[in-house]
Each structure stands twice: as C-alpha cells, then as structure tokens.
Short mmCIF file of C-alpha atoms in Angstrom, two decimals:
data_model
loop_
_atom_site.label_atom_id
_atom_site.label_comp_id
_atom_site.label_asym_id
_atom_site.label_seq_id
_atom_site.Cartn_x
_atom_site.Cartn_y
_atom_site.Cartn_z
CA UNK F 14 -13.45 1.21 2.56
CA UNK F 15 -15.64 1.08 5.95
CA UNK F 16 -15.84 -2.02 7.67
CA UNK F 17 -18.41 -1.73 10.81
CA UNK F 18 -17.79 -5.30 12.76
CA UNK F 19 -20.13 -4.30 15.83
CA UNK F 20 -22.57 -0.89 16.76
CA UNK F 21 -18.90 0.45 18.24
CA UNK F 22 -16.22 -1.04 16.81
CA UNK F 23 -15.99 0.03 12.89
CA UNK F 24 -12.70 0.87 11.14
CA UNK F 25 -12.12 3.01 7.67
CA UNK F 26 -9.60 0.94 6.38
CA UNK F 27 -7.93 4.27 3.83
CA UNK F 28 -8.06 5.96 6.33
CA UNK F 29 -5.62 2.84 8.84
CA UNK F 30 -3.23 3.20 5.88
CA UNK F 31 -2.37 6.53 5.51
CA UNK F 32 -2.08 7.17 9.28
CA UNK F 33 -0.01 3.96 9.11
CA UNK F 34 2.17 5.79 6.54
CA UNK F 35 2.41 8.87 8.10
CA UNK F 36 3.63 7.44 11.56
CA UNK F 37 6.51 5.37 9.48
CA UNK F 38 7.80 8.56 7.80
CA UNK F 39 7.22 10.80 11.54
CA UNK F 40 5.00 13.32 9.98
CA UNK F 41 2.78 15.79 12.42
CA UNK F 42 -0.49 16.72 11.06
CA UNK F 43 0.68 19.78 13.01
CA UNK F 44 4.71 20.39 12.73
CA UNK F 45 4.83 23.40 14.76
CA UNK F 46 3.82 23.35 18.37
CA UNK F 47 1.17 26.06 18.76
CA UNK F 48 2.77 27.91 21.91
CA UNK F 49 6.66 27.43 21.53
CA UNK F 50 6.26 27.51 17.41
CA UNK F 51 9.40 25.15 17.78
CA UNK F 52 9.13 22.14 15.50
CA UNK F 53 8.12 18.88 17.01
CA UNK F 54 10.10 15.91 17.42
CA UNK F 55 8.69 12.83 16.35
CA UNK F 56 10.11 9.43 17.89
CA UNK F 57 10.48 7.14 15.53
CA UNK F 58 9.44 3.95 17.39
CA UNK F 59 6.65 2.71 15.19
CA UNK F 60 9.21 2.31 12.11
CA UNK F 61 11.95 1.13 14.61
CA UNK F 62 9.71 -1.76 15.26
CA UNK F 63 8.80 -2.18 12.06
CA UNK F 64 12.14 -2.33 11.08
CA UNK F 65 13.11 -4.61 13.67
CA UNK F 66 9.98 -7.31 12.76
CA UNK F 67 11.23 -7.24 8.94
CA UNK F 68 14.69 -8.22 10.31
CA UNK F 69 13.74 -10.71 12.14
CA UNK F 70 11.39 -12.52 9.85
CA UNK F 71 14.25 -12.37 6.96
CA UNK F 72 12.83 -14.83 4.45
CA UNK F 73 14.87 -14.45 1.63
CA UNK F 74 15.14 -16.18 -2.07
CA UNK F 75 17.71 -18.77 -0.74
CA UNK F 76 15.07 -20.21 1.73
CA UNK F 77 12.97 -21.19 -1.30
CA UNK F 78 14.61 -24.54 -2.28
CA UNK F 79 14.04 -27.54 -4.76
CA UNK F 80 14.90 -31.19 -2.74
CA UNK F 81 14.16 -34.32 -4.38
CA UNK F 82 11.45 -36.95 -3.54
CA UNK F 83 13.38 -40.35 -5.20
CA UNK F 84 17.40 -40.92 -5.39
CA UNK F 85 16.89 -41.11 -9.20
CA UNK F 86 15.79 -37.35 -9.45
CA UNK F 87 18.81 -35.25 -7.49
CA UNK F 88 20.39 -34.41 -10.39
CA UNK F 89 17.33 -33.12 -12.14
CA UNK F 90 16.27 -31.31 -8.84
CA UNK F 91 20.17 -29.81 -8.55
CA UNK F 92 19.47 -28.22 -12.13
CA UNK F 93 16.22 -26.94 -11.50
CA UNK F 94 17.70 -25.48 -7.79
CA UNK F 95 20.36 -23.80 -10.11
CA UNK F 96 17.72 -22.20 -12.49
CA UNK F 97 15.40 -20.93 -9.81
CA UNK F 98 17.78 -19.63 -8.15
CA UNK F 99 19.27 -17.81 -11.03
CA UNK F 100 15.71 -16.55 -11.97
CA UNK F 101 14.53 -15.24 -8.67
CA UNK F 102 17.95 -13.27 -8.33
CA UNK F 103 17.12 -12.11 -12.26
CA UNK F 104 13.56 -10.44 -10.69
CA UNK F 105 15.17 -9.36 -7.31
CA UNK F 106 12.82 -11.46 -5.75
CA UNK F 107 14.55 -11.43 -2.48
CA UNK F 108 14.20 -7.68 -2.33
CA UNK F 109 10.51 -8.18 -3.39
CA UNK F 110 9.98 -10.69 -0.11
CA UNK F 111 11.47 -7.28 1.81
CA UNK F 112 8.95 -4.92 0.17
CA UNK F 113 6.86 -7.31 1.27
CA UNK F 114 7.30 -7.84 4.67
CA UNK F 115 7.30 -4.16 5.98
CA UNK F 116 4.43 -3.19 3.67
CA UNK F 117 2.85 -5.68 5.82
CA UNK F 118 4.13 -4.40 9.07
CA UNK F 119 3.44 -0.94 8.07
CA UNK F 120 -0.09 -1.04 6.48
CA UNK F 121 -1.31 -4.07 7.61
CA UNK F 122 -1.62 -6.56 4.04
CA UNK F 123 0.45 -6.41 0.98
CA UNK F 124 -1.15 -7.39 -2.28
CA UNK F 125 1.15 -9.12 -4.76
CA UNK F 126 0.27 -9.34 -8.39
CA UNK F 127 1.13 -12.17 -10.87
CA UNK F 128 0.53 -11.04 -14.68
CA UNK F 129 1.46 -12.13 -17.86
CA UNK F 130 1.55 -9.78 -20.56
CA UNK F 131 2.02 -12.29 -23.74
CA UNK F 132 5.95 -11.76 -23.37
CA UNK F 133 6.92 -11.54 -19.42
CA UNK F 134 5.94 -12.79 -16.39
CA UNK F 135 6.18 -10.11 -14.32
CA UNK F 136 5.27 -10.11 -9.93
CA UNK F 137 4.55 -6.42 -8.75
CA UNK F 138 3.78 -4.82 -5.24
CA UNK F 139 0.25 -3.32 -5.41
CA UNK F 140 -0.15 0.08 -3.86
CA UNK F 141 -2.97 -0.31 -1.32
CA UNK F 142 -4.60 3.32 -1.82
CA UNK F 143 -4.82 2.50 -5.50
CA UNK F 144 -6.24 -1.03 -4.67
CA UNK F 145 -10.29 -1.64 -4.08
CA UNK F 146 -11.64 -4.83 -2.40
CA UNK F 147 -15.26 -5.57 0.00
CA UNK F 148 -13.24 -4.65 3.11
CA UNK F 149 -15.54 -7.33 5.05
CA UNK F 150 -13.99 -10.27 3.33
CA UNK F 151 -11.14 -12.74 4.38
CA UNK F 152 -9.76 -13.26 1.04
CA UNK F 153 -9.43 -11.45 -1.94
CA UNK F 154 -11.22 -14.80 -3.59
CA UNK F 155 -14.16 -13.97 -1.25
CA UNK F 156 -14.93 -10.88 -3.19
CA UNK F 157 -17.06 -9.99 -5.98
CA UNK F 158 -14.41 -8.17 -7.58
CA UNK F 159 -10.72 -6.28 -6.97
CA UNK F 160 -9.97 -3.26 -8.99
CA UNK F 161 -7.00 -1.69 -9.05
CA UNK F 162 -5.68 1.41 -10.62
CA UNK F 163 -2.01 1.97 -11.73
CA UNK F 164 -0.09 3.91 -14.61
CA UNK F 165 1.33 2.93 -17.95
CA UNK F 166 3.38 4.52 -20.12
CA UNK F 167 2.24 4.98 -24.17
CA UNK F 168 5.04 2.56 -24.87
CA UNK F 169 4.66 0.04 -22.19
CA UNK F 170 1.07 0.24 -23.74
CA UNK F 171 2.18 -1.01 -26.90
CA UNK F 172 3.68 -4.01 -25.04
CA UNK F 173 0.08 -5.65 -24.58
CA UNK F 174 -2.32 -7.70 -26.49
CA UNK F 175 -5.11 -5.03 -25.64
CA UNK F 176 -7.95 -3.61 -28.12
CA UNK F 177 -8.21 0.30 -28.92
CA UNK F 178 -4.33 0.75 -28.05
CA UNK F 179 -4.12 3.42 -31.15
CA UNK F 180 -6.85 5.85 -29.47
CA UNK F 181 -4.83 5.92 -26.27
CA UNK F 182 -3.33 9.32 -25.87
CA UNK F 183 -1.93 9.74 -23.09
CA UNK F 184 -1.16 12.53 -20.30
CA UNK F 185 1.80 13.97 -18.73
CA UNK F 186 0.41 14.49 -15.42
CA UNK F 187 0.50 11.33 -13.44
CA UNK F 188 -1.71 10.63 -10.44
CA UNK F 189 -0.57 8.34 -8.58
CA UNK F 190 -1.94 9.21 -5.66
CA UNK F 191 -5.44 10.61 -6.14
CA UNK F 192 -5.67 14.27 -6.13
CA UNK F 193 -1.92 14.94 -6.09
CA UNK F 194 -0.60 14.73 -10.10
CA UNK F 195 3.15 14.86 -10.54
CA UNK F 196 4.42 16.20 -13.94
CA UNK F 197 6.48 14.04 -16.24
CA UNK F 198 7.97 14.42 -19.77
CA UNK F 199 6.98 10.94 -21.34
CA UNK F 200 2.87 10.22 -21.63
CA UNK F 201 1.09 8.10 -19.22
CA UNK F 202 -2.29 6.77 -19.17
CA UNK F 203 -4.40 5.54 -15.91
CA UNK F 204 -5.24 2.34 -16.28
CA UNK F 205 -8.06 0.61 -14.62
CA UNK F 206 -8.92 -3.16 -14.07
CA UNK F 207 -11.50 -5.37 -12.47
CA UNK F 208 -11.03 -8.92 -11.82
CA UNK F 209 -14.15 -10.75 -10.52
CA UNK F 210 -17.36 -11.76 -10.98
CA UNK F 211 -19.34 -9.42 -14.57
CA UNK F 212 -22.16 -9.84 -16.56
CA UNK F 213 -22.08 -12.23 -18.97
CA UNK F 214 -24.64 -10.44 -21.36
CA UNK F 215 -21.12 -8.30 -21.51
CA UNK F 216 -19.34 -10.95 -23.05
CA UNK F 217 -22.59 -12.34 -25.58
CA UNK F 218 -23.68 -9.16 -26.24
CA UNK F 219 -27.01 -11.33 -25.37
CA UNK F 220 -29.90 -9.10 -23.14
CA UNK F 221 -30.93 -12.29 -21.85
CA UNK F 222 -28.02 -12.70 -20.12
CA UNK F 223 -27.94 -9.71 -17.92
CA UNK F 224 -29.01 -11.88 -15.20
CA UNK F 225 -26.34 -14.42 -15.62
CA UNK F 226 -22.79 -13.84 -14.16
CA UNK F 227 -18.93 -15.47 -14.78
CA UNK F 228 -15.55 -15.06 -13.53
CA UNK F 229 -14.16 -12.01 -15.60
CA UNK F 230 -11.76 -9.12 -16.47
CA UNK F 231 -12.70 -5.59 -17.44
CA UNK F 232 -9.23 -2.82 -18.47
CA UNK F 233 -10.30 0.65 -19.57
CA UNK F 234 -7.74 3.14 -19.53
CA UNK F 235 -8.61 6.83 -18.52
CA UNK F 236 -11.37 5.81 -16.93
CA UNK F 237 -12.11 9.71 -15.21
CA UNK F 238 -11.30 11.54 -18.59
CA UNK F 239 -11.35 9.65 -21.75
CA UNK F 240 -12.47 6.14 -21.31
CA UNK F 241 -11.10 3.36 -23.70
CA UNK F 242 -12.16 0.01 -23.29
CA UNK F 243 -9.59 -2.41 -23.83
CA UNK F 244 -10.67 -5.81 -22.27
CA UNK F 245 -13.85 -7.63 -21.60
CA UNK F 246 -13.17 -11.28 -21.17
CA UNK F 247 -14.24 -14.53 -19.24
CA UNK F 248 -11.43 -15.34 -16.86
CA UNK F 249 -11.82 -19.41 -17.64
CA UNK F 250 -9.59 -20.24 -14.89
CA UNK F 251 -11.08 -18.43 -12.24
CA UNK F 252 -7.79 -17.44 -10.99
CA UNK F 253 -7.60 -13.72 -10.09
CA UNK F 254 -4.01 -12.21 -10.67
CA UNK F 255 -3.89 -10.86 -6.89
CA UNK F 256 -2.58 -12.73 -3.08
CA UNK F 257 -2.70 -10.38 -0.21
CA UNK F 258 -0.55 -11.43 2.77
CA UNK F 259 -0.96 -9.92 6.06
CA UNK F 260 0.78 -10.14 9.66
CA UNK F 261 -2.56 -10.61 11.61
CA UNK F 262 -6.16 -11.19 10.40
CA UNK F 263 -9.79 -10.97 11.76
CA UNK F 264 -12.55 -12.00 10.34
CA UNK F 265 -14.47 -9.79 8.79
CA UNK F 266 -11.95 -7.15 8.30
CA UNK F 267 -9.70 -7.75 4.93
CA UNK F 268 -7.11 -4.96 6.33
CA UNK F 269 -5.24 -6.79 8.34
CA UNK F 270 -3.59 -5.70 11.42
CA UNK F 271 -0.52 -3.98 11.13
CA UNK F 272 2.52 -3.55 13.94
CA UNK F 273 2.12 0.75 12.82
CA UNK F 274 -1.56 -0.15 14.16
CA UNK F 275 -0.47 -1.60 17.08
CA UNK F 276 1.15 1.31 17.83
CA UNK F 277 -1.37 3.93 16.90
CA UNK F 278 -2.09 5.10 20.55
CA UNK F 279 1.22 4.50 21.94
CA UNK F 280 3.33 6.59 19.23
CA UNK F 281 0.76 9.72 19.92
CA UNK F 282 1.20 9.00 23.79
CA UNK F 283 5.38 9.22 23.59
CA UNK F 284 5.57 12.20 21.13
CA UNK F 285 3.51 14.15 23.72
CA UNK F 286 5.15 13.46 26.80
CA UNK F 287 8.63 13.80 24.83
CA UNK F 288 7.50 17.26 23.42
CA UNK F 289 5.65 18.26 26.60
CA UNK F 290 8.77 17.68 28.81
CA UNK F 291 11.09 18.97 26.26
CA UNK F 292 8.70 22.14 26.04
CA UNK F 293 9.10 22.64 29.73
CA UNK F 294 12.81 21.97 29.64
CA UNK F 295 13.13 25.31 27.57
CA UNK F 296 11.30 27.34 29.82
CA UNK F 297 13.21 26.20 32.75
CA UNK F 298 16.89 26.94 30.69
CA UNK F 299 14.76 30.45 29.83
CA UNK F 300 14.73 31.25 33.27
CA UNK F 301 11.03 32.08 32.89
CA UNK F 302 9.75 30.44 36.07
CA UNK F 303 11.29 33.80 38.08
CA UNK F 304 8.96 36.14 36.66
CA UNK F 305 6.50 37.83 38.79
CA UNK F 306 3.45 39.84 38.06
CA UNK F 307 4.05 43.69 37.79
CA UNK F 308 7.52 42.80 36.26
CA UNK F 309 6.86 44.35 33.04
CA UNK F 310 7.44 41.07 31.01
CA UNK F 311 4.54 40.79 28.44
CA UNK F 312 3.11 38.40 25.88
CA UNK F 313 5.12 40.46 23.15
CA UNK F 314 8.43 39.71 24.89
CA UNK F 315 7.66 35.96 25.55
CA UNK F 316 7.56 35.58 22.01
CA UNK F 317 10.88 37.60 21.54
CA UNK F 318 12.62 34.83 23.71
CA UNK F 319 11.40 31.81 20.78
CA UNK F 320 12.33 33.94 17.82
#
C-alpha cells in the first residue's frame, strides 16, 4: 500500500508495519556486528514507550457504563449495567481494549471487526498485513472496498450459513503470514472477503447491469489455489463489518501514525552509539590500543582475541 502525499514525501504503509514490528520485538536486520561478530544489543525503548502509552491510556471494560436519563429508569439501567458488564467480561473485552491500544501504538491503526455468524456475535483484532484498504483514505467508509484475508478451520467452516461449504477441502499448511506457511494437524482453508462497493450485474446475473454498482460482500475461500465462492450479496445496510482506530491521523494517509514511528530514527540512532561505544569498550579492556606496527600482531590474531 503506497501512499505518495507530495513529489518527496510518500510512505509504503507494509512496509511502516513490519519495521514497526520488528523495532517492538528488537530484531537487527543484521544480528552480528560485521567487525567484532559479537551480537548486537538492541535497546528496547520503542516498546518501553509503547508500553508506557498503553498504561497510561488504561481504558478498561469498567469505564464503559449504563447511567440513567429519568428517576423512573435506575433500576432498569442497574440491570442492564449488571448484564453488560457480565457480557464484556464473558468476551474479555477489557483485554481486547489492551490489544487494542498497543496495536495502535505499535503499528499505527488497529482494525476491529464486528461479525455475526447466524449463532455468535463475535469482535476480533484484524491483522494489518492480512488487511487491504486505498491507503489515501481517512476512513475505512471512504473506500471502495476492504478485503481481508484470515484462516478457518473445516469445522469452524461448518459453523456458517455459506454456499459450496461441502467442496471446501482444506490444507494443513497455514499462511498466515504470506510466504511463511506453518504446519498444523487439523485442515484450514484461507478465506477471503471484500466488503464494499461490487457490481450489481453480480448479484442479477443481468449484463445490463455491469455498469451499475451497490454496497456488497464477496467470501471465496482458497482464493490462490482452489477458489470456492461462497458469498455474493448486497450489503442492504451499508454497514461494513470493520472500525480502524488510530493514535494520530493525517489526511490522506489511512496508516496512522504510530509512537514505533515516532521513533523510527531515534531507536536506529541509540542502538548505534550504544553498540559503537560498547564496541570500543572491548578493545580498550583488549588492550589493543598498545599495539604498534612491526609487532607481529596480524589480522589472523585479531580475530583469535573475539573467538
């Protein structure tokens, strides 16, 4: 997803969250310093402050509360207090509002799904590589369509109201993240859906209406092996199942702005100096700043000393 907001400031917004990632977890493109081949340190200050912003924002299910407007109504608003309260602890929905929060911080939005299956309502945390928007938008509502991609087993298959269920078959290496498939023991199938705007000569089978467009769905499963169709409908409401929150915006550029972001230049700037002094440190303790040319101390030794 490029977004290109002037001539020199453009942004690939995959590529914002997987750095993000990689500074929360302290991973090195390069683990090994190329001289000392001592493993580098990595300070962990951009999840420290990520840490630190999730603690301090600490909404949590208790802060969502039901008050009553007229004296006549407290005991009715008492009751219903009771059973949301009881229900948001049933879906851990305080350790949702968490998630949240530093996938926010970290990445820079969170995308929150609301879907109802027939039988549950269930509210899940959208992984943002598996998640496809126009980065250029403000809102996901501002887009001609979201498509995400996630995994289902055979049996949480069967769960759903969907068409062509019996010709799923299924696959026990899951992708989650493209390109790296992790084995598994139970069958899963990819499944792929598209909420937005579709042809509506897709839904009347009518030519003349290949010109014509309406809020939609579309759900294939195995879209990059062994395509089923499951869903093609009009989505009457208009309401898409996805709301992205974010802890800074700009127009133009969906991503928002995470505190990892922030931090891009600053976390590359203290792991060098700290592994540049800490480098030199060794040498020093190595007693390598009293050699002297012609004293028979070569490259080959050098390395010796770091073995």
């Amino acid at each position: 997803m490029q977004v290109q907001l002037t001539d020199k400031v453009y942004f690939n917004c995959q590529n914002i969250i997987k750095k993000a990632k990689k500074n929360y977890f302290g991973v090195f493109d390069d683990q090994y310093d190329p001289v000392t081949k001592k493993k580098k340190i990595w300070l962990p200050l951009s999840r420290d402050m990520i840490e630190t912003t999730v603690k301090n924002i600490d909404i949590d299910s208790k802060d969502i509360s039901v008050r009553a407007k007229k004296p006549d109504s407290y005991y009715t608003a008492a009751l219903v207090r009771y059973l949301l309260a009881a229900y948001l602890d049933k879906i851990n929905f305080g350790q949702l509002l968490n998630r949240v929060i530093r996938k926010c911080s970290t990445e820079g939005v969170a995308v929150l799904k609301k879907f109802n299956n027939g039988k549950n309502l269930t509210v899940s945390l959208v992984e943002n590589l598996n998640f496809l928007t126009d980065p250029t938008c403000n809102y996901l509502k501002e887009s001609a369509g979201n498509h995400e991609n996630h995994w289902l087993t055979n049996y949480e298959l069967s769960t759903y109201a969907w068409d062509n269920l019996d010709k799923v078959v299924g696959t026990t290496s899951v992708e989650r993240i493209q390109n790296y498939p992790v084995p598994s023991q139970i069958p899963y199938s990819k499944i792929t859906e598209r909420w937005g705007i579709i042809p509506k000569n897709l839904l009347t089978q009518n030519p003349a209406d290949k010109t014509k467009y309406t809020e939609g769905v579309i759900i294939v499963s195995n879209i990059d092996t062994n395509p089923i169709v499951h869903l093609i409908a009009e989505n009457k409401t208009g309401k898409r199942p996805y709301q992205e929150f974010r802890t800074k915006m700009y127009d133009g550029r969906w991503l928002g702005i995470g505190v990892a972001e922030d931090l891009f230049d600053l976390q590359a700037y203290i792991n060098e100096i700290f592994n540049i002094r800490l480098n030199t440190a060794r040498i020093k303790q190595l007693g390598l700043f009293e050699i002297r040319k012609g004293s028979g101390i070569t490259p080959q030794k050098l390395a010796q000393l770091y073995a």
